Tab-separated table of C-alpha atoms in Angstrom:
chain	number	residue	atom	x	y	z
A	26	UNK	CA	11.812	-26.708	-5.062
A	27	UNK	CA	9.418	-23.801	-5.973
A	28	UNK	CA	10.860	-20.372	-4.789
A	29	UNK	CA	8.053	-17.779	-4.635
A	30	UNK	CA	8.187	-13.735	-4.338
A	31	UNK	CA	5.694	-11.975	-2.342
A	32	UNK	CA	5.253	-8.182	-3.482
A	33	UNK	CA	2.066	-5.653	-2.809
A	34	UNK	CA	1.162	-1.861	-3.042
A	35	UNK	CA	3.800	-0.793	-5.667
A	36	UNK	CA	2.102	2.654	-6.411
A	37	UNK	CA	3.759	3.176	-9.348
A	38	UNK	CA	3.253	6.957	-10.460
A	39	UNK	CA	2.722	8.173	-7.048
A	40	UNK	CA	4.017	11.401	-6.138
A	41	UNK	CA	4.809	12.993	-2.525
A	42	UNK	CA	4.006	16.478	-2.014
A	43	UNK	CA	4.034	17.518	-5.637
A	44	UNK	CA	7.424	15.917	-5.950
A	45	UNK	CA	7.711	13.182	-8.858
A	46	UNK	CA	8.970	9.972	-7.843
A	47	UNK	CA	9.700	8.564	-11.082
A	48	UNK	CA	13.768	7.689	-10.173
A	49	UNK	CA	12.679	5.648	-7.362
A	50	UNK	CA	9.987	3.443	-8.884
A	51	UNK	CA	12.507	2.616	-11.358
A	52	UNK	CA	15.191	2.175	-9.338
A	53	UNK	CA	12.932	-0.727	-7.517
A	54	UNK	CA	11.838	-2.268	-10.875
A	55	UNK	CA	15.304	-2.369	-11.622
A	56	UNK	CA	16.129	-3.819	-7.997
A	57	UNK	CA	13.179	-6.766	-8.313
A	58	UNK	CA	14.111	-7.718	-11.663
A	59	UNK	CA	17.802	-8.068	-10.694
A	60	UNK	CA	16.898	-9.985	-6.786
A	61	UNK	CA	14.486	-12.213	-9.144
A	62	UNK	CA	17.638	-13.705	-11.070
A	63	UNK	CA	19.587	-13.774	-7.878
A	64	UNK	CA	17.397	-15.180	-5.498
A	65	UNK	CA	16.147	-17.628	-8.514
A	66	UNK	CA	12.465	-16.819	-8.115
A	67	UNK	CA	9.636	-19.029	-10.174
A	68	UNK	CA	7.126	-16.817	-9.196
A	69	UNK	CA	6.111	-13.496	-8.373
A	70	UNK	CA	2.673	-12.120	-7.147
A	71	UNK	CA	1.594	-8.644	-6.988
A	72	UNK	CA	-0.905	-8.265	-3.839
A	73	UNK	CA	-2.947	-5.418	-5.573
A	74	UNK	CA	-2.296	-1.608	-5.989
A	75	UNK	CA	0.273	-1.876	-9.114
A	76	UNK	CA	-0.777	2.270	-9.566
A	77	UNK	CA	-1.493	4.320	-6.950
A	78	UNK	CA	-4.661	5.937	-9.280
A	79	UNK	CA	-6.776	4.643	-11.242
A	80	UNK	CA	-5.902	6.537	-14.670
A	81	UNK	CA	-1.999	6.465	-14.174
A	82	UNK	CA	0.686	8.512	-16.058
A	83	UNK	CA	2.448	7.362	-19.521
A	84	UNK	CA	5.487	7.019	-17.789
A	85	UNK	CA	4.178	4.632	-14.875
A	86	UNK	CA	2.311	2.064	-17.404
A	87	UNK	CA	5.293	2.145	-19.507
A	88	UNK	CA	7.203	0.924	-16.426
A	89	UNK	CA	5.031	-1.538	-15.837
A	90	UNK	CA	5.041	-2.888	-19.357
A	91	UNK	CA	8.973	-2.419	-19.876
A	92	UNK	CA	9.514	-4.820	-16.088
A	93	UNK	CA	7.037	-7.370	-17.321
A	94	UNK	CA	8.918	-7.614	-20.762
A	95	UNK	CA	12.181	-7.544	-19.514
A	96	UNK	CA	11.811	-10.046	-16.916
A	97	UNK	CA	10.098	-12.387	-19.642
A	98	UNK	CA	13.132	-11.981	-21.392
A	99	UNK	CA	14.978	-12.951	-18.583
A	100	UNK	CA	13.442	-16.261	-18.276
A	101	UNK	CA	14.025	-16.688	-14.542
A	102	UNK	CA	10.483	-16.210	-13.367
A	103	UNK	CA	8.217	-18.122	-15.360
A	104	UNK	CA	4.897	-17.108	-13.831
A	105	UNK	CA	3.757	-13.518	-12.560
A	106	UNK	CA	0.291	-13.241	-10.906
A	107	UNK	CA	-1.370	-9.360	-10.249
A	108	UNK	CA	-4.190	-8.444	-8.791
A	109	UNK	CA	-6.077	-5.134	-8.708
A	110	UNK	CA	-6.250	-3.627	-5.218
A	111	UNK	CA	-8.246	-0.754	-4.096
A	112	UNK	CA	-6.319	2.046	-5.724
A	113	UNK	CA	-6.073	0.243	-9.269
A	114	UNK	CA	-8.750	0.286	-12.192
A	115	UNK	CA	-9.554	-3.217	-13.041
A	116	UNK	CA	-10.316	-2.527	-16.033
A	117	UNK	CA	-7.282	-0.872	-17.111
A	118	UNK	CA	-5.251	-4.176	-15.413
A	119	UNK	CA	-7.580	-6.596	-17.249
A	120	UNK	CA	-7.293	-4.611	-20.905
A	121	UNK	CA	-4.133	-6.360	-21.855
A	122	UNK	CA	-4.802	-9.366	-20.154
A	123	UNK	CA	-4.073	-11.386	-23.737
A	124	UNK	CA	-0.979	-10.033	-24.712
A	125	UNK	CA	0.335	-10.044	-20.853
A	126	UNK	CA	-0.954	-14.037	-21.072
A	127	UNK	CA	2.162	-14.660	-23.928
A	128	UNK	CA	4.242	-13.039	-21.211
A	129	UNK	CA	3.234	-15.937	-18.379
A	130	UNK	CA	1.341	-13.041	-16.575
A	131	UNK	CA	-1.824	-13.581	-15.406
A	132	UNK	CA	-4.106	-10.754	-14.343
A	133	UNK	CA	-7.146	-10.259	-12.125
A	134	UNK	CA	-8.461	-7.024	-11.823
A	135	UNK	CA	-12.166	-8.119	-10.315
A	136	UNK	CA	-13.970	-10.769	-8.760
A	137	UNK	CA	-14.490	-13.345	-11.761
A	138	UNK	CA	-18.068	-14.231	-12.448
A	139	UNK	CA	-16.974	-18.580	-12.248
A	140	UNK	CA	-14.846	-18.760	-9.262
A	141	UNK	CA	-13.089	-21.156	-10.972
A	142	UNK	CA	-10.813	-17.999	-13.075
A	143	UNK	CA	-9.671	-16.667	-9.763
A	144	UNK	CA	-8.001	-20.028	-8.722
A	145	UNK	CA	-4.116	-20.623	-10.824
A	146	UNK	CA	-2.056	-23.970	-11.830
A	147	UNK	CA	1.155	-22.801	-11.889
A	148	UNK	CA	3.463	-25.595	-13.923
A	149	UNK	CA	7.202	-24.941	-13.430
A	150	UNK	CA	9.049	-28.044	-13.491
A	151	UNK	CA	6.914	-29.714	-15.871
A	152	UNK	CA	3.359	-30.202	-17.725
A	153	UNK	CA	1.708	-31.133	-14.306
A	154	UNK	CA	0.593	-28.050	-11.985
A	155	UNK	CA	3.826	-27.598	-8.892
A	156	UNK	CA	1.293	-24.830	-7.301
A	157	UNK	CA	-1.875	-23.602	-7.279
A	158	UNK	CA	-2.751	-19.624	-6.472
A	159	UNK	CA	-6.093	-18.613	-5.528
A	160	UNK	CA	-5.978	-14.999	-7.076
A	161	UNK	CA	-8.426	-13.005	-5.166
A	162	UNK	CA	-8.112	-9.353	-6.078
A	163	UNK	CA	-9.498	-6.175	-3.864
A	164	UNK	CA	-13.404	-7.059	-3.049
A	165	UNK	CA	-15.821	-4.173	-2.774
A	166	UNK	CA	-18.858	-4.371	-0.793
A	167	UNK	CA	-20.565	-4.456	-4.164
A	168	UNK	CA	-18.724	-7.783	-5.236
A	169	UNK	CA	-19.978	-9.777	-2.523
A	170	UNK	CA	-22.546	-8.629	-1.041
A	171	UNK	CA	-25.843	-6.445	-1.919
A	172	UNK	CA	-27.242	-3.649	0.204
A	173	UNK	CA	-30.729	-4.624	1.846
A	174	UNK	CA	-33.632	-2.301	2.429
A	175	UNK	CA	-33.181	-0.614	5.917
A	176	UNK	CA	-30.286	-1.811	6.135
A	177	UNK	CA	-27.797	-0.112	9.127
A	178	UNK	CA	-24.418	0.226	8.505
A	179	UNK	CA	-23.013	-2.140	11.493
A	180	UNK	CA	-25.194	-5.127	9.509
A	181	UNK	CA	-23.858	-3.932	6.260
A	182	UNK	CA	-20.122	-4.344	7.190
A	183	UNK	CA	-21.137	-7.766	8.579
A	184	UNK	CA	-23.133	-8.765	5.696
A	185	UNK	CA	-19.907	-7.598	3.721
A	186	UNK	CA	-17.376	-9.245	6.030
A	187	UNK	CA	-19.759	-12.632	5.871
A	188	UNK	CA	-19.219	-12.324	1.780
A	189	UNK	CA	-15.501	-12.032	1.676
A	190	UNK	CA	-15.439	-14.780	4.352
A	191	UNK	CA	-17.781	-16.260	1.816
A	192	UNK	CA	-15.830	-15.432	-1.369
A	193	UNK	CA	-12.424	-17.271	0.611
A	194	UNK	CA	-13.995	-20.223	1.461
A	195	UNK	CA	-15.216	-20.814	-2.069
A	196	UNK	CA	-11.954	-20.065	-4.424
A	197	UNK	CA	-10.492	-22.505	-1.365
A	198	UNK	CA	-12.817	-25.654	-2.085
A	199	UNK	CA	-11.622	-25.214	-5.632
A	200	UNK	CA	-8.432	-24.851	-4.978
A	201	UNK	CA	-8.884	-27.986	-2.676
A	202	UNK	CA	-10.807	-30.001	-5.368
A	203	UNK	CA	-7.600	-29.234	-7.969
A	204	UNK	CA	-5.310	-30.540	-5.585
A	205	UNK	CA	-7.191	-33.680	-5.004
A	206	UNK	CA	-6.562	-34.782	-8.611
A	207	UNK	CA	-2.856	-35.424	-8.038
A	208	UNK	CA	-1.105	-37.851	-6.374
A	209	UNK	CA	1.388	-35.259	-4.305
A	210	UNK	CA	0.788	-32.221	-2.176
A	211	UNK	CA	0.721	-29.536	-4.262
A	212	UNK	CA	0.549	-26.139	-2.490
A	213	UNK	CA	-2.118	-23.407	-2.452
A	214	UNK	CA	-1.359	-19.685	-1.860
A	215	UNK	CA	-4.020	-17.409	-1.779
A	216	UNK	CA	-3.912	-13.178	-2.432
A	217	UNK	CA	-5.821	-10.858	-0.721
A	218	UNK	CA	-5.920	-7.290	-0.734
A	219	UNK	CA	-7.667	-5.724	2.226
A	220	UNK	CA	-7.181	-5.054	6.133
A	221	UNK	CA	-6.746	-7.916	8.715
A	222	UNK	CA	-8.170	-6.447	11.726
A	223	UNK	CA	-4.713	-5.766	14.317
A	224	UNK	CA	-2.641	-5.257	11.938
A	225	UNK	CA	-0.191	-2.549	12.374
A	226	UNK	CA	-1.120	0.620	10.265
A	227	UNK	CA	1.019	4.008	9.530
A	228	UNK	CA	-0.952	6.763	10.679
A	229	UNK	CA	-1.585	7.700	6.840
A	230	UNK	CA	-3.706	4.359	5.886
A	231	UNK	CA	-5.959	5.090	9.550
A	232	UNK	CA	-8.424	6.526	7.251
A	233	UNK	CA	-8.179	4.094	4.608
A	234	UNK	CA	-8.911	0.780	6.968
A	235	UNK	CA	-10.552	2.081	9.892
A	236	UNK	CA	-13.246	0.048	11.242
A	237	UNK	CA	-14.974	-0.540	8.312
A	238	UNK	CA	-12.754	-3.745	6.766
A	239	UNK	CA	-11.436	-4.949	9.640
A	240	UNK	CA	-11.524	-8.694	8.739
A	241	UNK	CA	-10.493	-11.519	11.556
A	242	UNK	CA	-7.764	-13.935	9.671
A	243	UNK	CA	-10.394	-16.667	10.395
A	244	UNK	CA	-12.066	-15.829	7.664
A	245	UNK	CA	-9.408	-17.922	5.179
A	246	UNK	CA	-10.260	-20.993	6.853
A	247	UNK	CA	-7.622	-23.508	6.780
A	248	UNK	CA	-7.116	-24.550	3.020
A	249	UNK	CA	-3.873	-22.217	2.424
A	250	UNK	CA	-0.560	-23.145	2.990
A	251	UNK	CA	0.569	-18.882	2.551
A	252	UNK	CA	-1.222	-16.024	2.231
A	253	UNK	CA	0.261	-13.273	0.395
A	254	UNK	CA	-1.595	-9.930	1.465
A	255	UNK	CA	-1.727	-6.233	0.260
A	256	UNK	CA	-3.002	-3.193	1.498
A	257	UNK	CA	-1.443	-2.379	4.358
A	258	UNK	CA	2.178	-0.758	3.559
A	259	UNK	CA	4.373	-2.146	6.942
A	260	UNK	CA	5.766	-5.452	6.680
A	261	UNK	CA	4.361	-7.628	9.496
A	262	UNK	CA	3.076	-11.361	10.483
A	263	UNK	CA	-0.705	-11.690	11.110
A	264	UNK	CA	-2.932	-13.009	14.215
A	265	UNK	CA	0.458	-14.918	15.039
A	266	UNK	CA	0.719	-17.082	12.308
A	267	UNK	CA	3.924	-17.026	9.971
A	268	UNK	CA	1.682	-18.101	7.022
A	269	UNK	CA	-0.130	-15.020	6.542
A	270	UNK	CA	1.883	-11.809	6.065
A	271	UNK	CA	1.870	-8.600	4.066
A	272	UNK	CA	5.340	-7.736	2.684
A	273	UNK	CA	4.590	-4.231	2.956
A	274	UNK	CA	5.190	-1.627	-0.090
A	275	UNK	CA	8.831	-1.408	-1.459
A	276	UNK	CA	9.443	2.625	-1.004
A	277	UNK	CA	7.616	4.881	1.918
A	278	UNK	CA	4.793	6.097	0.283
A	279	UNK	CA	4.633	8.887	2.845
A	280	UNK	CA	6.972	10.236	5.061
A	281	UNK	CA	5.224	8.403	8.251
A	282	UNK	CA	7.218	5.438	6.660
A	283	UNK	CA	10.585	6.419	5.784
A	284	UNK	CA	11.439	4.975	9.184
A	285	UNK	CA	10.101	1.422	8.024
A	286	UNK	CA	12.404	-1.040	6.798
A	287	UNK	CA	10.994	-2.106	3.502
A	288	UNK	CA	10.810	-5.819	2.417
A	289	UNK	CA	9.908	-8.751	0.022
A	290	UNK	CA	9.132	-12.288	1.467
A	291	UNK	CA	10.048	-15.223	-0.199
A	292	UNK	CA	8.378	-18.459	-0.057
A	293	UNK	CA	10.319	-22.075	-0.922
A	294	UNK	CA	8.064	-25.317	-1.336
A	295	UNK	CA	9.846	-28.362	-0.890
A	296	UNK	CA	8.312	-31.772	-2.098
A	297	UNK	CA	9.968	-33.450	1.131
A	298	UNK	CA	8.577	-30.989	3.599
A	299	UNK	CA	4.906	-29.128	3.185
A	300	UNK	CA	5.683	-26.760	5.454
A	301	UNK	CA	6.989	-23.169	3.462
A	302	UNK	CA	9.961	-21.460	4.023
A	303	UNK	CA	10.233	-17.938	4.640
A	304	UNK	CA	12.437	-15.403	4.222
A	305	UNK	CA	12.327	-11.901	4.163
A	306	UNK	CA	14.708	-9.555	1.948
A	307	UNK	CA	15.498	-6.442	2.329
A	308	UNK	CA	14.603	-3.543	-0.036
A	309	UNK	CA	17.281	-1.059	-0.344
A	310	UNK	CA	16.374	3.099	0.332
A	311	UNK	CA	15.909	4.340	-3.102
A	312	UNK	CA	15.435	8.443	-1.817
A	313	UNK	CA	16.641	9.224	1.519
A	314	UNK	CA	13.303	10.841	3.858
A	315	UNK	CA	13.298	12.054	7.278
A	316	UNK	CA	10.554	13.494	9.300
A	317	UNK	CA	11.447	16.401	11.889
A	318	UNK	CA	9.420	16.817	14.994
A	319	UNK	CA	10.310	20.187	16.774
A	320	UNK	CA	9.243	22.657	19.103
A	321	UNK	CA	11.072	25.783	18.456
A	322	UNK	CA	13.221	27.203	15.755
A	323	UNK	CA	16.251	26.358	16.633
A	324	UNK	CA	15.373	22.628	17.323
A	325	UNK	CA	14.367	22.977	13.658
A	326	UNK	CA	17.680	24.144	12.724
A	327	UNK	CA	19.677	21.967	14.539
A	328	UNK	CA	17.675	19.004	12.955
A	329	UNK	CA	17.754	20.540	9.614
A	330	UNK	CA	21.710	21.120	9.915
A	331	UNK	CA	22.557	17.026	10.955
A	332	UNK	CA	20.697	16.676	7.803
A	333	UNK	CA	22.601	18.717	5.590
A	334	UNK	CA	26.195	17.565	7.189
A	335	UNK	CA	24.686	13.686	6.288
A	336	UNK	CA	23.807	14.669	2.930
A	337	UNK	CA	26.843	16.129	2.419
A	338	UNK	CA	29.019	13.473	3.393
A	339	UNK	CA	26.867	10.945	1.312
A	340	UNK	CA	26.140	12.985	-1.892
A	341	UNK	CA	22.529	11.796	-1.755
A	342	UNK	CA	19.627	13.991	-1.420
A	343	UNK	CA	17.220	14.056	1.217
A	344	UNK	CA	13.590	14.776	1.331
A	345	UNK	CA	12.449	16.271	4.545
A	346	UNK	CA	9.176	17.263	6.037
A	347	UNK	CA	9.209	19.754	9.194
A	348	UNK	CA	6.150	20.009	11.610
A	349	UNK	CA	6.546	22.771	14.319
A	350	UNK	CA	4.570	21.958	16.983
A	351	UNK	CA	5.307	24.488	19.204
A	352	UNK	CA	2.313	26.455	20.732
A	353	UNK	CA	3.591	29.411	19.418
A	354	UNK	CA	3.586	31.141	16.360
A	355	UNK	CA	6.795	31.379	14.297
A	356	UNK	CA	6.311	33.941	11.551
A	357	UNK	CA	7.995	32.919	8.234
A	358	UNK	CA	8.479	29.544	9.233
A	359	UNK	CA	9.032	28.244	5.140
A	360	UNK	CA	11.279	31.118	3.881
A	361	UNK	CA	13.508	30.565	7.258
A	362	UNK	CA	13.679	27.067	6.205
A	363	UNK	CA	13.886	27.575	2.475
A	364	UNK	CA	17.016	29.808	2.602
A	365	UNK	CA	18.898	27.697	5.341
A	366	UNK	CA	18.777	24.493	2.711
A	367	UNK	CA	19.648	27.005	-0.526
A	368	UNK	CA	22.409	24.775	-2.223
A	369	UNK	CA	22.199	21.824	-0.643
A	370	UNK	CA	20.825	18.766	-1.440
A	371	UNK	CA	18.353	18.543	1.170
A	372	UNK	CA	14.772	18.802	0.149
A	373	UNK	CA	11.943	20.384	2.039
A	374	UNK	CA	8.869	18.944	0.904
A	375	UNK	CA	6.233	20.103	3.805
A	376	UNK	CA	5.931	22.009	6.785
A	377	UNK	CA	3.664	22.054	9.204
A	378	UNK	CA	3.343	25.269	11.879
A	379	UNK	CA	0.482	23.541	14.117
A	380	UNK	CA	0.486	27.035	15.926
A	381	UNK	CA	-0.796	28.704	13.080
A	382	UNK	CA	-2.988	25.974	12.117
A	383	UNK	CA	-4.860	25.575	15.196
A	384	UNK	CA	-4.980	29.582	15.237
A	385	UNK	CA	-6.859	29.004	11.886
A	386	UNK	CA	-8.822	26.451	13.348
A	387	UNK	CA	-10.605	28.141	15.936
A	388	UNK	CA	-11.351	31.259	13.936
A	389	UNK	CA	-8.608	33.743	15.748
A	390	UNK	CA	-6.610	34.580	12.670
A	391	UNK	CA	-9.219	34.675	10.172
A	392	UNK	CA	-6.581	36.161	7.537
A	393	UNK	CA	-3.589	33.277	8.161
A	394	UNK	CA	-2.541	32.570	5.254
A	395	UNK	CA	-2.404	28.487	5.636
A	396	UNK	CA	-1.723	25.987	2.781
A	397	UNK	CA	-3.969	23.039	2.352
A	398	UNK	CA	-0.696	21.103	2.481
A	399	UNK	CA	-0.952	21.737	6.075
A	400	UNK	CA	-4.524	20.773	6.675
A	401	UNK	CA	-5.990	17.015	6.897
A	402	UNK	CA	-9.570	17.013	5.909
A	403	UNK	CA	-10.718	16.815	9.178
A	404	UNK	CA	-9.024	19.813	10.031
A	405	UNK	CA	-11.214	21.726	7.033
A	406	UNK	CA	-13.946	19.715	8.247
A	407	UNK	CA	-14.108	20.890	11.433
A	408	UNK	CA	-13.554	24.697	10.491
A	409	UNK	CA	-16.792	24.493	8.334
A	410	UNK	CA	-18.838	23.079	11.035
A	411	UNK	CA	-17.304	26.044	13.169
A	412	UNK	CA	-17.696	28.619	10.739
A	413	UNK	CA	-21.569	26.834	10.519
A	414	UNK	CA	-22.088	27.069	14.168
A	415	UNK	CA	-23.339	23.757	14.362
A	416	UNK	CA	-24.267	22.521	17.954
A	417	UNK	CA	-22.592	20.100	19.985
A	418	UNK	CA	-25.432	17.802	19.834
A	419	UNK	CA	-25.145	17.519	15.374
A	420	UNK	CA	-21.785	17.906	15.505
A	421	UNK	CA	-20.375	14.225	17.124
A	422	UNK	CA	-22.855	12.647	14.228
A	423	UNK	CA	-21.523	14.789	11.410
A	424	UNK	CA	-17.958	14.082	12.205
A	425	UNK	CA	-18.860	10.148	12.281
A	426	UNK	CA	-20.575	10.813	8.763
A	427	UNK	CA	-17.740	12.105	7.267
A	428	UNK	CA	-15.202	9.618	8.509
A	429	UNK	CA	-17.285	6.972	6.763
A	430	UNK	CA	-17.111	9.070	3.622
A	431	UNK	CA	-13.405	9.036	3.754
A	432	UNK	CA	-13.038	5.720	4.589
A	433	UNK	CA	-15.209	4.957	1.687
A	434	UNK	CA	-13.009	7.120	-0.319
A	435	UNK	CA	-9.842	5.573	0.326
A	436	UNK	CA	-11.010	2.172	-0.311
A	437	UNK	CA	-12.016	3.345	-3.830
A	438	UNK	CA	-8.552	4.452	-4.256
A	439	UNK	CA	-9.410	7.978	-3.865
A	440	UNK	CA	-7.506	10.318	-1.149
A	441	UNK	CA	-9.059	13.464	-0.161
């Protein structure tokens, strides 16, 4: 029996509105390393984004180090497999590669130059490899695929869809060719960190995947027995097929998820049956969130008092976010708030008073005094093509343009 753990999109060192989050990321290193003894897990993979920037805090890579150590020492898992995913530096993954390798952690930060370095023997019960991980990290257009003169963009994301398809087929013929060499069925799991075209985003990573990495889940062929995927932060199946899921990240890494259950998949390989098991676990809430919708004040304080009374009766804090949506304008919206949750342990991280905003927006209130926190770049966007006066006819293009720029962005791990 090989027993298998399925993790992605840790974003360690990610903050929410200013607010450090450096409790909870423990709290769910502390929670894997303790569900890694109990659920007697062999192997763990890491579907890409370990940090949620490139050049992450002291205190996040010393998490990172202190969990890999620790669960070394435990000697339960034997094997730990990471790759880079969109928001990570490969480079800074692939430094200590080495010194992780005396831990039994292997690391790919970048599409290897020999295929062959992307594709893991795992050995657990012996000298002889039990499993076999193709370990393909994030893939940049500029990993697979070269721009060509004249090039439009619709042939480029083919081209670049063609050379992930590409990339796949070749880490599975490998793969294949390994398995060949021994007289059972050994099984292959590939990693993948990018978007699966239907799967089910929060409305904070619709930027991030839009159209422009949509791949179909044909393009991994038929070699794989599982497919552990990243990217996309809600647990789901894929294209209908148990074998190819994304676990989902472990905490809500906005508040459009804190209604999410948050999981872990396992996967079990038994040498009388080829088909995997699966199971999902559960991730406990490390920091209560909740995300009020209202449309006049005293919605808002109704909302805002359930929240108190539940805090109250739990002793945990909550973080809350409050977006007004009413059409009209409620003056000091924040301090109301602010003073009603004085003493408690309820949190209000953001708050949104669309009136105001959209008052902003279309120039009628030129002195509003409107935080950024309340504006998504479009919004800004929009007001400078305003403020420009640019016609109707330039103005359609101009918003494509800069939705391409922010999905470009985001796949570089870079959020505007």
């Amino acid at each position: 029996m090989i027993r298998v753990l399925h993790t992605s999109d840790w974003h360690l060192g990610a903050s929410l509105h200013d607010e450090k989050r450096t409790n909870e990321f423990q709290r769910w290193l502390d929670w894997l390393r303790q569900a890694i003894v109990d659920h007697h897990i062999d192997v763990l993979l890491v579907a890409g984004d370990v940090f949620d920037v490139a050049n992450p805090s002291i205190d996040a890579r010393k998490m990172y180090y202190n969990f890999l150590a620790n669960i070394s020492k435990d000697g339960q898992c034997k094997n730990v497999i990471i790759t880079a995913g969109n928001h990570d530096s490969a480079a800074l993954l692939e430094a200590p590669k080495e010194i992780l390798a005396t831990l039994q952690t292997s690391v790919i930060g970048q599409a290897c130059k020999s295929i062959q370095d992307e594709v893991i023997s795992v050995s657990i019960h012996g000298d002889d490899p039990d499993l076999i991980v193709c370990a393909v990290p994030f893939l940049p257009s500029r990993d697979v695929c070269k721009s060509l003169p004249g090039e439009t963009p619709e042939a480029h994301v083919n081209h670049y869809r063609d050379g992930v398809a590409n990339h796949y087929a070749e880490v599975a013929k490998y793969a294949t060719q390994l398995r060949n060499k021994s007289a059972r069925h050994i099984p292959i799991i590939a990693m993948g960190h990018l978007y699966v075209a239907g799967a089910t985003v929060t409305d904070t990573q619709l930027q991030v995947v839009g159209n422009l990495n949509g791949m179909s889940a044909d393009i991994f062929g038929s070699s794989f027995d599982y497919i552990a995927l990243g990217h996309i932060h809600k647990p789901q199946i894929v294209d209908d097929n148990p074998f190819i899921r994304y676990c989902g990240a472990p905490i809500p890494i906005s508040f459009s998820e804190c209604q999410d259950t948050k999981t872990a998949c396992i996967i079990s390989f038994d040498d009388s049956n080829h088909t995997p098991q699966i199971e999902t676990i559960e991730i406990p809430c490390f920091q209560k969130m909740k995300s009020i919708e209202a449309t006049s004040l005293d919605e808002i304080k109704e909302k805002l008092a359930f929240c108190i009374e539940e805090s109250s009766t739990s002793g945990e804090s909550i973080w809350v976010q409050v977006n007004c949506k009413s059409d009209k304008f409620i003056p000091s919206l924040s301090d109301t708030i602010k003073e009603m949750l004085k003493d408690t342990k309820v949190n209000c991280l953001r708050v949104t008073n669309r009136a105001l905003v959209n008052a902003y927006l279309r120039n009628e209130n030129n002195h509003a005094e409107v935080s950024l926190n309340e504006l998504t770049p479009e919004d800004v966007f929009n007001r400078l093509l305003n403020a420009m006066q640019v016609g109707d006819d330039k103005t359609n293009a101009y918003r494509l343009a800069f939705k391409t720029i922010l999905e470009e962005l985001a796949n570089q791990g870079i959020n505007p």
